[in-house]
mmCIF file with all atom_site columns, C-alpha atoms in Angstrom:
data_model
loop_
_atom_site.group_PDB
_atom_site.id
_atom_site.type_symbol
_atom_site.label_atom_id
_atom_site.label_alt_id
_atom_site.label_comp_id
_atom_site.label_asym_id
_atom_site.label_entity_id
_atom_site.label_seq_id
_atom_site.pdbx_PDB_ins_code
_atom_site.Cartn_x
_atom_site.Cartn_y
_atom_site.Cartn_z
_atom_site.occupancy
_atom_site.B_iso_or_equiv
_atom_site.pdbx_formal_charge
_atom_site.auth_seq_id
_atom_site.auth_comp_id
_atom_site.auth_asym_id
_atom_site.auth_atom_id
_atom_site.pdbx_PDB_model_num
ATOM 1   C CA . MET A 1 1   ? 3.051   14.488  -1.096  1.00 86.00 ? 764 MET A CA 1
ATOM 2   C CA . VAL A 1 2   ? -0.078  13.663  0.900   1.00 91.00 ? 765 VAL A CA 1
ATOM 3   C CA . ASN A 1 3   ? -2.615  16.423  1.434   1.00 90.00 ? 766 ASN A CA 1
ATOM 4   C CA . LYS A 1 4   ? -5.560  16.351  3.824   1.00 89.00 ? 767 LYS A CA 1
ATOM 5   C CA . GLU A 1 5   ? -8.063  16.154  0.971   1.00 89.00 ? 768 GLU A CA 1
ATOM 6   C CA . ASP A 1 6   ? -6.431  12.852  -0.042  1.00 86.00 ? 769 ASP A CA 1
ATOM 7   C CA . VAL A 1 7   ? -7.263  11.240  3.295   1.00 90.00 ? 770 VAL A CA 1
ATOM 8   C CA . TYR A 1 8   ? -10.559 9.653   4.345   1.00 82.00 ? 771 TYR A CA 1
ATOM 9   C CA . PRO A 1 9   ? -13.235 10.913  5.063   1.00 80.00 ? 772 PRO A CA 1
ATOM 10  C CA . ASN A 1 10  ? -12.438 13.654  2.562   1.00 79.00 ? 773 ASN A CA 1
ATOM 11  C CA . LYS A 1 11  ? -12.571 12.963  -1.155  1.00 68.00 ? 774 LYS A CA 1
ATOM 12  C CA . GLY A 1 12  ? -9.613  10.647  -0.908  1.00 62.00 ? 775 GLY A CA 1
ATOM 13  C CA . VAL A 1 13  ? -10.690 7.009   -0.886  1.00 67.00 ? 776 VAL A CA 1
ATOM 14  C CA . LEU A 1 14  ? -7.356  5.159   -0.836  1.00 86.00 ? 777 LEU A CA 1
ATOM 15  C CA . VAL A 1 15  ? -5.515  6.786   2.076   1.00 92.00 ? 778 VAL A CA 1
ATOM 16  C CA . LYS A 1 16  ? -7.399  5.778   5.217   1.00 93.00 ? 779 LYS A CA 1
ATOM 17  C CA . GLU A 1 17  ? -4.990  7.245   7.778   1.00 95.00 ? 780 GLU A CA 1
ATOM 18  C CA . ALA A 1 18  ? -1.983  9.564   7.656   1.00 96.00 ? 781 ALA A CA 1
ATOM 19  C CA . ASN A 1 19  ? -0.369  10.867  10.832  1.00 97.00 ? 782 ASN A CA 1
ATOM 20  C CA . ASP A 1 20  ? 2.907   10.682  12.782  1.00 98.00 ? 783 ASP A CA 1
ATOM 21  C CA . LYS A 1 21  ? 2.337   7.035   13.754  1.00 98.00 ? 784 LYS A CA 1
ATOM 22  C CA . PHE A 1 22  ? 0.561   5.259   10.901  1.00 98.00 ? 785 PHE A CA 1
ATOM 23  C CA . TYR A 1 23  ? 0.133   5.577   7.154   1.00 97.00 ? 786 TYR A CA 1
ATOM 24  C CA . ARG A 1 24  ? -2.677  3.298   6.030   1.00 96.00 ? 787 ARG A CA 1
ATOM 25  C CA . ILE A 1 25  ? -3.815  2.646   2.442   1.00 94.00 ? 788 ILE A CA 1
ATOM 26  C CA . ASP A 1 26  ? -6.908  0.763   1.264   1.00 93.00 ? 789 ASP A CA 1
ATOM 27  C CA . GLU A 1 27  ? -5.903  -2.184  -0.948  1.00 91.00 ? 790 GLU A CA 1
ATOM 28  C CA . MET A 1 28  ? -9.437  -3.441  -1.651  1.00 91.00 ? 791 MET A CA 1
ATOM 29  C CA . ALA A 1 29  ? -9.221  -2.484  -5.339  1.00 88.00 ? 792 ALA A CA 1
ATOM 30  C CA . LEU A 1 30  ? -8.243  -5.990  -6.466  1.00 89.00 ? 793 LEU A CA 1
ATOM 31  C CA . PRO A 1 31  ? -10.974 -7.826  -4.504  1.00 93.00 ? 794 PRO A CA 1
ATOM 32  C CA . LYS A 1 32  ? -13.513 -5.402  -5.958  1.00 94.00 ? 795 LYS A CA 1
ATOM 33  C CA . VAL A 1 33  ? -12.290 -6.234  -9.467  1.00 94.00 ? 796 VAL A CA 1
ATOM 34  C CA . TYR A 1 34  ? -12.541 -9.929  -8.628  1.00 94.00 ? 797 TYR A CA 1
ATOM 35  C CA . GLY A 1 35  ? -16.126 -9.416  -7.473  1.00 96.00 ? 798 GLY A CA 1
ATOM 36  C CA . PHE A 1 36  ? -17.112 -7.615  -10.661 1.00 96.00 ? 799 PHE A CA 1
ATOM 37  C CA . PHE A 1 37  ? -15.641 -10.226 -12.986 1.00 97.00 ? 800 PHE A CA 1
ATOM 38  C CA . GLY A 1 38  ? -16.964 -13.015 -10.781 1.00 97.00 ? 801 GLY A CA 1
ATOM 39  C CA . LEU A 1 39  ? -20.501 -11.704 -11.152 1.00 96.00 ? 802 LEU A CA 1
ATOM 40  C CA . LEU A 1 40  ? -19.942 -11.298 -14.870 1.00 97.00 ? 803 LEU A CA 1
ATOM 41  C CA . GLY A 1 41  ? -18.711 -14.894 -15.097 1.00 97.00 ? 804 GLY A CA 1
ATOM 42  C CA . VAL A 1 42  ? -21.802 -16.188 -13.288 1.00 97.00 ? 805 VAL A CA 1
ATOM 43  C CA . PHE A 1 43  ? -24.046 -14.244 -15.682 1.00 96.00 ? 806 PHE A CA 1
ATOM 44  C CA . ILE A 1 44  ? -22.263 -15.486 -18.821 1.00 96.00 ? 807 ILE A CA 1
ATOM 45  C CA . GLY A 1 45  ? -22.147 -19.073 -17.541 1.00 96.00 ? 808 GLY A CA 1
ATOM 46  C CA . SER A 1 46  ? -25.801 -19.098 -16.589 1.00 96.00 ? 809 SER A CA 1
ATOM 47  C CA . PHE A 1 47  ? -26.797 -17.632 -19.923 1.00 94.00 ? 810 PHE A CA 1
ATOM 48  C CA . GLY A 1 48  ? -24.692 -20.210 -21.768 1.00 94.00 ? 811 GLY A CA 1
ATOM 49  C CA . LEU A 1 49  ? -26.388 -23.103 -19.985 1.00 93.00 ? 812 LEU A CA 1
ATOM 50  C CA . THR A 1 50  ? -29.788 -21.888 -21.222 1.00 92.00 ? 813 THR A CA 1
ATOM 51  C CA . LEU A 1 51  ? -28.807 -22.373 -24.867 1.00 91.00 ? 814 LEU A CA 1
ATOM 52  C CA . LYS A 1 52  ? -30.689 -25.236 -26.532 1.00 83.00 ? 815 LYS A CA 1
ATOM 53  C CA . THR A 1 53  ? -27.724 -26.854 -28.232 1.00 85.00 ? 816 THR A CA 1
ATOM 54  C CA . ILE A 1 54  ? -24.313 -26.803 -26.563 1.00 86.00 ? 817 ILE A CA 1
ATOM 55  C CA . SER A 1 55  ? -21.442 -29.229 -26.766 1.00 91.00 ? 818 SER A CA 1
ATOM 56  C CA . PHE A 1 56  ? -20.119 -31.133 -23.790 1.00 91.00 ? 819 PHE A CA 1
ATOM 57  C CA . GLY A 1 57  ? -16.998 -28.963 -23.804 1.00 93.00 ? 820 GLY A CA 1
ATOM 58  C CA . SER A 1 58  ? -19.074 -25.780 -23.780 1.00 94.00 ? 821 SER A CA 1
ATOM 59  C CA . TYR A 1 59  ? -21.173 -27.171 -20.939 1.00 91.00 ? 822 TYR A CA 1
ATOM 60  C CA . ILE A 1 60  ? -18.023 -27.742 -18.859 1.00 96.00 ? 823 ILE A CA 1
ATOM 61  C CA . ALA A 1 61  ? -16.747 -24.251 -19.726 1.00 96.00 ? 824 ALA A CA 1
ATOM 62  C CA . TYR A 1 62  ? -20.012 -22.520 -18.756 1.00 95.00 ? 825 TYR A CA 1
ATOM 63  C CA . TYR A 1 63  ? -20.321 -24.559 -15.563 1.00 95.00 ? 826 TYR A CA 1
ATOM 64  C CA . SER A 1 64  ? -16.713 -23.704 -14.656 1.00 97.00 ? 827 SER A CA 1
ATOM 65  C CA . LEU A 1 65  ? -17.447 -20.017 -15.224 1.00 96.00 ? 828 LEU A CA 1
ATOM 66  C CA . ILE A 1 66  ? -20.306 -20.220 -12.748 1.00 97.00 ? 829 ILE A CA 1
ATOM 67  C CA . LEU A 1 67  ? -18.196 -21.989 -10.123 1.00 97.00 ? 830 LEU A CA 1
ATOM 68  C CA . ILE A 1 68  ? -15.190 -19.702 -10.447 1.00 97.00 ? 831 ILE A CA 1
ATOM 69  C CA . GLY A 1 69  ? -17.351 -16.590 -10.735 1.00 97.00 ? 832 GLY A CA 1
ATOM 70  C CA . SER A 1 70  ? -19.337 -17.573 -7.638  1.00 97.00 ? 833 SER A CA 1
ATOM 71  C CA . PHE A 1 71  ? -16.128 -18.057 -5.643  1.00 97.00 ? 834 PHE A CA 1
ATOM 72  C CA . LEU A 1 72  ? -14.742 -14.667 -6.691  1.00 97.00 ? 835 LEU A CA 1
ATOM 73  C CA . PHE A 1 73  ? -18.013 -12.891 -5.931  1.00 97.00 ? 836 PHE A CA 1
ATOM 74  C CA . ILE A 1 74  ? -18.365 -14.568 -2.523  1.00 97.00 ? 837 ILE A CA 1
ATOM 75  C CA . TYR A 1 75  ? -14.717 -13.756 -1.807  1.00 96.00 ? 838 TYR A CA 1
ATOM 76  C CA . ARG A 1 76  ? -15.394 -10.089 -2.520  1.00 96.00 ? 839 ARG A CA 1
ATOM 77  C CA . LEU A 1 77  ? -18.295 -10.110 -0.044  1.00 96.00 ? 840 LEU A CA 1
ATOM 78  C CA . THR A 1 78  ? -16.555 -12.028 2.733   1.00 97.00 ? 841 THR A CA 1
ATOM 79  C CA . VAL A 1 79  ? -12.910 -10.924 2.692   1.00 96.00 ? 842 VAL A CA 1
ATOM 80  C CA . LYS A 1 80  ? -11.940 -8.789  5.688   1.00 94.00 ? 843 LYS A CA 1
ATOM 81  C CA . SER A 1 81  ? -11.150 -5.244  4.610   1.00 92.00 ? 844 SER A CA 1
ATOM 82  C CA . LYS A 1 82  ? -8.594  -4.896  7.437   1.00 91.00 ? 845 LYS A CA 1
ATOM 83  C CA . HIS A 1 83  ? -6.606  -7.704  5.785   1.00 94.00 ? 846 HIS A CA 1
ATOM 84  C CA . LYS A 1 84  ? -6.497  -5.704  2.566   1.00 94.00 ? 847 LYS A CA 1
ATOM 85  C CA . GLU A 1 85  ? -4.567  -2.690  3.765   1.00 95.00 ? 848 GLU A CA 1
ATOM 86  C CA . LEU A 1 86  ? -1.023  -1.443  3.450   1.00 95.00 ? 849 LEU A CA 1
ATOM 87  C CA . VAL A 1 87  ? -0.011  -0.263  6.925   1.00 97.00 ? 850 VAL A CA 1
ATOM 88  C CA . LEU A 1 88  ? 3.235   1.585   7.619   1.00 98.00 ? 851 LEU A CA 1
ATOM 89  C CA . ASP A 1 89  ? 4.057   1.760   11.330  1.00 98.00 ? 852 ASP A CA 1
ATOM 90  C CA . ARG A 1 90  ? 6.493   4.675   11.550  1.00 98.00 ? 853 ARG A CA 1
ATOM 91  C CA . LEU A 1 91  ? 7.557   4.342   15.185  1.00 98.00 ? 854 LEU A CA 1
ATOM 92  C CA . ASN A 1 92  ? 7.987   0.559   15.258  1.00 98.00 ? 855 ASN A CA 1
ATOM 93  C CA . GLY A 1 93  ? 9.494   0.372   11.762  1.00 98.00 ? 856 GLY A CA 1
ATOM 94  C CA . THR A 1 94  ? 7.144   -2.351  10.508  1.00 98.00 ? 857 THR A CA 1
ATOM 95  C CA . VAL A 1 95  ? 5.083   -2.783  7.368   1.00 97.00 ? 858 VAL A CA 1
ATOM 96  C CA . SER A 1 96  ? 1.987   -4.902  6.760   1.00 96.00 ? 859 SER A CA 1
ATOM 97  C CA . TYR A 1 97  ? 0.446   -5.590  3.355   1.00 95.00 ? 860 TYR A CA 1
ATOM 98  C CA . PRO A 1 98  ? -2.108  -8.008  1.844   1.00 93.00 ? 861 PRO A CA 1
ATOM 99  C CA . ASP A 1 99  ? -1.471  -11.649 1.055   1.00 91.00 ? 862 ASP A CA 1
ATOM 100 C CA . SER A 1 100 ? -3.409  -13.635 -1.562  1.00 88.00 ? 863 SER A CA 1
ATOM 101 C CA . PHE A 1 101 ? -7.154  -14.076 -1.092  1.00 91.00 ? 864 PHE A CA 1
ATOM 102 C CA . TYR A 1 102 ? -7.992  -14.954 2.549   1.00 93.00 ? 865 TYR A CA 1
ATOM 103 C CA . GLY A 1 103 ? -4.386  -15.082 3.742   1.00 91.00 ? 866 GLY A CA 1
ATOM 104 C CA . LYS A 1 104 ? -3.472  -12.971 6.747   1.00 92.00 ? 867 LYS A CA 1
ATOM 105 C CA . PRO A 1 105 ? -1.421  -9.850  5.977   1.00 94.00 ? 868 PRO A CA 1
ATOM 106 C CA . LEU A 1 106 ? 2.318   -10.199 5.449   1.00 94.00 ? 869 LEU A CA 1
ATOM 107 C CA . GLN A 1 107 ? 4.177   -8.291  8.150   1.00 96.00 ? 870 GLN A CA 1
ATOM 108 C CA . GLY A 1 108 ? 7.782   -7.592  9.036   1.00 96.00 ? 871 GLY A CA 1
ATOM 109 C CA . LYS A 1 109 ? 10.478  -4.952  9.374   1.00 97.00 ? 872 LYS A CA 1
ATOM 110 C CA . PHE A 1 110 ? 10.377  -2.254  6.727   1.00 97.00 ? 873 PHE A CA 1
ATOM 111 C CA . SER A 1 111 ? 14.193  -2.279  6.578   1.00 96.00 ? 874 SER A CA 1
ATOM 112 C CA . GLU A 1 112 ? 14.045  -5.898  5.365   1.00 94.00 ? 875 GLU A CA 1
ATOM 113 C CA . LEU A 1 113 ? 11.335  -5.343  2.773   1.00 94.00 ? 876 LEU A CA 1
ATOM 114 C CA . LYS A 1 114 ? 12.360  -5.823  -0.845  1.00 91.00 ? 877 LYS A CA 1
ATOM 115 C CA . ALA A 1 115 ? 10.579  -3.754  -3.461  1.00 92.00 ? 878 ALA A CA 1
ATOM 116 C CA . VAL A 1 116 ? 10.898  -3.698  -7.245  1.00 91.00 ? 879 VAL A CA 1
ATOM 117 C CA . ILE A 1 117 ? 9.627   -1.593  -10.119 1.00 89.00 ? 880 ILE A CA 1
ATOM 118 C CA . SER A 1 118 ? 7.810   -3.933  -12.493 1.00 86.00 ? 881 SER A CA 1
ATOM 119 C CA . ILE A 1 119 ? 7.529   -2.913  -16.151 1.00 83.00 ? 882 ILE A CA 1
ATOM 120 C CA . SER A 1 120 ? 4.897   -4.568  -18.323 1.00 74.00 ? 883 SER A CA 1
ATOM 121 C CA . GLY A 1 121 ? 5.320   -4.930  -22.076 1.00 61.00 ? 884 GLY A CA 1
ATOM 122 C CA . ASP A 1 122 ? 2.955   -3.616  -24.720 1.00 62.00 ? 885 ASP A CA 1
ATOM 123 C CA . ILE A 1 123 ? 1.850   -5.672  -27.720 1.00 60.00 ? 886 ILE A CA 1
ATOM 124 C CA . ASP A 1 124 ? 4.537   -4.124  -29.925 1.00 60.00 ? 887 ASP A CA 1
ATOM 125 C CA . GLY A 1 125 ? 7.241   -5.012  -27.420 1.00 57.00 ? 888 GLY A CA 1
ATOM 126 C CA . ALA A 1 126 ? 7.674   -1.465  -26.125 1.00 60.00 ? 889 ALA A CA 1
ATOM 127 C CA . PRO A 1 127 ? 7.832   -0.885  -22.337 1.00 63.00 ? 890 PRO A CA 1
ATOM 128 C CA . GLY A 1 128 ? 4.402   -0.473  -20.764 1.00 67.00 ? 891 GLY A CA 1
ATOM 129 C CA . ASP A 1 129 ? 3.152   0.560   -17.334 1.00 81.00 ? 892 ASP A CA 1
ATOM 130 C CA . GLU A 1 130 ? 5.456   0.709   -14.322 1.00 87.00 ? 893 GLU A CA 1
ATOM 131 C CA . LYS A 1 131 ? 4.187   -0.544  -10.969 1.00 88.00 ? 894 LYS A CA 1
ATOM 132 C CA . LEU A 1 132 ? 5.630   -0.767  -7.474  1.00 92.00 ? 895 LEU A CA 1
ATOM 133 C CA . LYS A 1 133 ? 5.619   -4.357  -6.204  1.00 91.00 ? 896 LYS A CA 1
ATOM 134 C CA . PHE A 1 134 ? 6.734   -5.975  -2.973  1.00 92.00 ? 897 PHE A CA 1
ATOM 135 C CA . VAL A 1 135 ? 8.751   -9.189  -2.942  1.00 88.00 ? 898 VAL A CA 1
ATOM 136 C CA . ASN A 1 136 ? 7.480   -11.520 -0.240  1.00 84.00 ? 899 ASN A CA 1
ATOM 137 C CA . THR A 1 137 ? 10.305  -11.721 2.302   1.00 82.00 ? 900 THR A CA 1
ATOM 138 C CA . PHE A 1 138 ? 8.162   -12.313 5.390   1.00 91.00 ? 901 PHE A CA 1
ATOM 139 C CA . ARG A 1 139 ? 6.438   -15.599 4.474   1.00 86.00 ? 902 ARG A CA 1
ATOM 140 C CA . PRO A 1 140 ? 8.641   -17.314 1.869   1.00 80.00 ? 903 PRO A CA 1
ATOM 141 C CA . ARG A 1 141 ? 7.042   -19.887 -0.447  1.00 80.00 ? 904 ARG A CA 1
ATOM 142 C CA . LYS A 1 142 ? 8.313   -21.947 -3.355  1.00 76.00 ? 905 LYS A CA 1
ATOM 143 C CA . ILE A 1 143 ? 5.879   -20.249 -5.712  1.00 77.00 ? 906 ILE A CA 1
ATOM 144 C CA . ASP A 1 144 ? 4.922   -16.671 -4.969  1.00 72.00 ? 907 ASP A CA 1
ATOM 145 C CA . ILE A 1 145 ? 3.491   -13.662 -6.726  1.00 75.00 ? 908 ILE A CA 1
ATOM 146 C CA . LEU A 1 146 ? 4.817   -10.129 -6.396  1.00 82.00 ? 909 LEU A CA 1
ATOM 147 C CA . ARG A 1 147 ? 2.284   -7.911  -4.646  1.00 83.00 ? 910 ARG A CA 1
ATOM 148 C CA . THR A 1 148 ? 1.299   -4.843  -6.662  1.00 84.00 ? 911 THR A CA 1
ATOM 149 C CA . ILE A 1 149 ? 1.167   -1.895  -4.272  1.00 83.00 ? 912 ILE A CA 1
ATOM 150 C CA . SER A 1 150 ? 1.141   1.233   -6.406  1.00 73.00 ? 913 SER A CA 1
ATOM 151 C CA . TYR A 1 151 ? -1.102  2.046   -9.344  1.00 66.00 ? 914 TYR A CA 1
ATOM 152 C CA . ASP A 1 152 ? 0.202   5.591   -9.674  1.00 77.00 ? 915 ASP A CA 1
ATOM 153 C CA . ASP A 1 153 ? 3.821   6.773   -9.909  1.00 87.00 ? 916 ASP A CA 1
ATOM 154 C CA . PRO A 1 154 ? 5.860   3.942   -8.332  1.00 91.00 ? 917 PRO A CA 1
ATOM 155 C CA . TYR A 1 155 ? 8.960   6.098   -7.825  1.00 91.00 ? 918 TYR A CA 1
ATOM 156 C CA . GLN A 1 156 ? 7.102   8.799   -5.928  1.00 92.00 ? 919 GLN A CA 1
ATOM 157 C CA . GLU A 1 157 ? 5.207   6.185   -3.933  1.00 92.00 ? 920 GLU A CA 1
ATOM 158 C CA . TRP A 1 158 ? 8.355   4.358   -2.848  1.00 94.00 ? 921 TRP A CA 1
ATOM 159 C CA . SER A 1 159 ? 10.128  7.637   -2.024  1.00 93.00 ? 922 SER A CA 1
ATOM 160 C CA . LEU A 1 160 ? 7.167   8.593   0.177   1.00 94.00 ? 923 LEU A CA 1
ATOM 161 C CA . PHE A 1 161 ? 7.243   5.233   1.976   1.00 96.00 ? 924 PHE A CA 1
ATOM 162 C CA . VAL A 1 162 ? 10.989  5.435   2.701   1.00 96.00 ? 925 VAL A CA 1
ATOM 163 C CA . TRP A 1 163 ? 10.772  9.051   3.832   1.00 96.00 ? 926 TRP A CA 1
ATOM 164 C CA . TYR A 1 164 ? 7.799   8.348   6.107   1.00 97.00 ? 927 TYR A CA 1
ATOM 165 C CA . MET A 1 165 ? 9.364   5.229   7.617   1.00 98.00 ? 928 MET A CA 1
ATOM 166 C CA . ASP A 1 166 ? 12.547  7.083   8.564   1.00 98.00 ? 929 ASP A CA 1
ATOM 167 C CA . LYS A 1 167 ? 11.317  8.106   12.006  1.00 98.00 ? 930 LYS A CA 1
ATOM 168 C CA . ASN A 1 168 ? 14.472  10.173  12.563  1.00 97.00 ? 931 ASN A CA 1
ATOM 169 C CA . ARG A 1 169 ? 13.536  12.569  9.772   1.00 96.00 ? 932 ARG A CA 1
ATOM 170 C CA . PRO A 1 170 ? 10.718  15.127  9.729   1.00 97.00 ? 933 PRO A CA 1
ATOM 171 C CA . LEU A 1 171 ? 7.420   13.938  8.290   1.00 97.00 ? 934 LEU A CA 1
ATOM 172 C CA . PRO A 1 172 ? 7.063   14.050  4.470   1.00 95.00 ? 935 PRO A CA 1
ATOM 173 C CA . PRO A 1 173 ? 5.559   17.117  2.779   1.00 94.00 ? 936 PRO A CA 1
ATOM 174 C CA . GLY A 1 174 ? 1.795   17.501  2.541   1.00 94.00 ? 937 GLY A CA 1
ATOM 175 C CA . THR A 1 175 ? -0.940  19.151  4.566   1.00 95.00 ? 938 THR A CA 1
ATOM 176 C CA . ALA A 1 176 ? -2.154  15.775  5.875   1.00 95.00 ? 939 ALA A CA 1
ATOM 177 C CA . PHE A 1 177 ? 0.883   15.657  8.181   1.00 97.00 ? 940 PHE A CA 1
ATOM 178 C CA . ASP A 1 178 ? 0.845   19.306  9.290   1.00 96.00 ? 941 ASP A CA 1
ATOM 179 C CA . PRO A 1 179 ? -1.200  18.741  12.489  1.00 96.00 ? 942 PRO A CA 1
ATOM 180 C CA . TYR A 1 180 ? 1.369   16.174  13.670  1.00 97.00 ? 943 TYR A CA 1
ATOM 181 C CA . ARG A 1 181 ? 4.651   17.917  12.844  1.00 97.00 ? 944 ARG A CA 1
ATOM 182 C CA . GLN A 1 182 ? 5.133   19.629  16.212  1.00 97.00 ? 945 GLN A CA 1
ATOM 183 C CA . GLN A 1 183 ? 4.603   16.488  18.294  1.00 97.00 ? 946 GLN A CA 1
ATOM 184 C CA . ASP A 1 184 ? 6.838   14.513  15.946  1.00 98.00 ? 947 ASP A CA 1
ATOM 185 C CA . PHE A 1 185 ? 9.485   17.217  16.325  1.00 97.00 ? 948 PHE A CA 1
ATOM 186 C CA . GLU A 1 186 ? 9.232   17.057  20.114  1.00 97.00 ? 949 GLU A CA 1
ATOM 187 C CA . ARG A 1 187 ? 9.570   13.259  20.040  1.00 98.00 ? 950 ARG A CA 1
ATOM 188 C CA . ARG A 1 188 ? 12.771  13.430  17.985  1.00 97.00 ? 951 ARG A CA 1
ATOM 189 C CA . LYS A 1 189 ? 14.071  16.276  20.123  1.00 97.00 ? 952 LYS A CA 1
ATOM 190 C CA . ALA A 1 190 ? 13.602  14.203  23.293  1.00 97.00 ? 953 ALA A CA 1
ATOM 191 C CA . LEU A 1 191 ? 15.778  11.517  21.675  1.00 96.00 ? 954 LEU A CA 1
ATOM 192 C CA . GLY A 1 192 ? 18.483  14.033  20.785  1.00 95.00 ? 955 GLY A CA 1
ATOM 193 C CA . PHE A 1 193 ? 17.649  14.099  17.065  1.00 96.00 ? 956 PHE A CA 1
ATOM 194 C CA . PRO A 1 194 ? 19.244  10.770  16.051  1.00 96.00 ? 957 PRO A CA 1
ATOM 195 C CA . LYS A 1 195 ? 20.655  10.560  12.535  1.00 94.00 ? 958 LYS A CA 1
ATOM 196 C CA . PRO A 1 196 ? 18.476  9.340   9.654   1.00 95.00 ? 959 PRO A CA 1
ATOM 197 C CA . LEU A 1 197 ? 17.975  5.600   9.261   1.00 96.00 ? 960 LEU A CA 1
ATOM 198 C CA . TYR A 1 198 ? 18.204  5.595   5.462   1.00 94.00 ? 961 TYR A CA 1
ATOM 199 C CA . LYS A 1 199 ? 20.585  7.471   3.192   1.00 89.00 ? 962 LYS A CA 1
ATOM 200 C CA . SER A 1 200 ? 19.016  10.063  0.930   1.00 86.00 ? 963 SER A CA 1
ATOM 201 C CA . THR A 1 201 ? 20.136  12.879  -1.327  1.00 85.00 ? 964 THR A CA 1
ATOM 202 C CA . ILE A 1 202 ? 16.825  14.677  -0.740  1.00 84.00 ? 965 ILE A CA 1
ATOM 203 C CA . PRO A 1 203 ? 17.145  17.401  1.909   1.00 85.00 ? 966 PRO A CA 1
ATOM 204 C CA . THR A 1 204 ? 14.551  17.070  4.662   1.00 88.00 ? 967 THR A CA 1
ATOM 205 C CA . PRO A 1 205 ? 14.455  20.318  6.634   1.00 90.00 ? 968 PRO A CA 1
ATOM 206 C CA . GLU A 1 206 ? 12.213  20.865  9.618   1.00 94.00 ? 969 GLU A CA 1
ATOM 207 C CA . PHE A 1 207 ? 8.831   22.509  9.218   1.00 92.00 ? 970 PHE A CA 1
ATOM 208 C CA . THR A 1 208 ? 10.049  25.893  10.465  1.00 94.00 ? 971 THR A CA 1
ATOM 209 C CA . LYS A 1 209 ? 13.399  27.692  10.372  1.00 93.00 ? 972 LYS A CA 1
ATOM 210 C CA . GLU A 1 210 ? 13.418  27.776  14.171  1.00 94.00 ? 973 GLU A CA 1
ATOM 211 C CA . GLN A 1 211 ? 13.022  24.008  14.373  1.00 95.00 ? 974 GLN A CA 1
ATOM 212 C CA . GLN A 1 212 ? 15.750  23.535  11.774  1.00 94.00 ? 975 GLN A CA 1
ATOM 213 C CA . ALA A 1 213 ? 18.135  25.737  13.739  1.00 95.00 ? 976 ALA A CA 1
ATOM 214 C CA . GLU A 1 214 ? 17.387  23.888  16.974  1.00 94.00 ? 977 GLU A CA 1
ATOM 215 C CA . ARG A 1 215 ? 17.984  20.498  15.365  1.00 94.00 ? 978 ARG A CA 1
ATOM 216 C CA . ARG A 1 216 ? 21.317  21.599  13.901  1.00 93.00 ? 979 ARG A CA 1
ATOM 217 C CA . ARG A 1 217 ? 22.393  23.087  17.202  1.00 93.00 ? 980 ARG A CA 1
ATOM 218 C CA . MET A 1 218 ? 21.589  19.903  19.131  1.00 93.00 ? 981 MET A CA 1
ATOM 219 C CA . SER A 1 219 ? 22.550  17.215  16.622  1.00 91.00 ? 982 SER A CA 1
ATOM 220 C CA . GLY A 1 220 ? 24.866  18.825  14.083  1.00 89.00 ? 983 GLY A CA 1
ATOM 221 C CA . TRP A 1 221 ? 23.051  17.486  11.024  1.00 90.00 ? 984 TRP A CA 1
#
C-alpha cells in the first residue's frame, strides 16, 4: 500500500513519484553508504600515515584506504541520481533499475524480469534478513551481482510491483493513487477492460461499486 504521505515531497523520501503512469523509487541509499565509508576510510588512512613507526605493509594498507575511500567519496558526489532510481512504467510495461557504480540503468520488459528473495544467514547458521533482488536479464555478463531492491518486506514489495505493472487491473490500494483512479478507469474502459496480464489470487475490485458493476457488465470479469 502506498499512501500520499509516503511520496515526495511529503515525509516519504524513497518514493519519488506514484501515479497511473510511473512508480519511481530513490535508490541512492547505497551510494550514500559508499560515500560515508569512503570518507571514513580516507580519515583512517590519513591518520595511519601520520604514525611515527609503521611497517611497509601498514603503509600500503593505509595508502590503499585513502585511494579506495577517495574513489567512493567522489563517486557519491558525482553519480547521477537519475541513474539510481527504480522506475516502473505502467503503460509501456517496462522497468528500469540501477546498475553498478556509473553504469547506465538496466532496462527492459517487466514481464521478462527475474526476481528472487535472497535470505542471508546469521552467525549461528539461522536464516537472517530477506531481501528482494533482481537478476540481471537485460545486460547479461559472465560475472554479475544481484541488485538489492527492497529493504523492507520483499513479499509485499514484489506484490505491489506486479499489481501496479498489470495495467489491465485497477491501481493498487493506497491514497497516493486515489487522484488517478478515475482516469485510469476511463483508459481501461476505452480499451474494453482487457483481462489481467498476470495471474493472481488477490481480488482487485474497482474503486467504487458502480465502476465494478460497469466493468463486469462490459468485460465479464
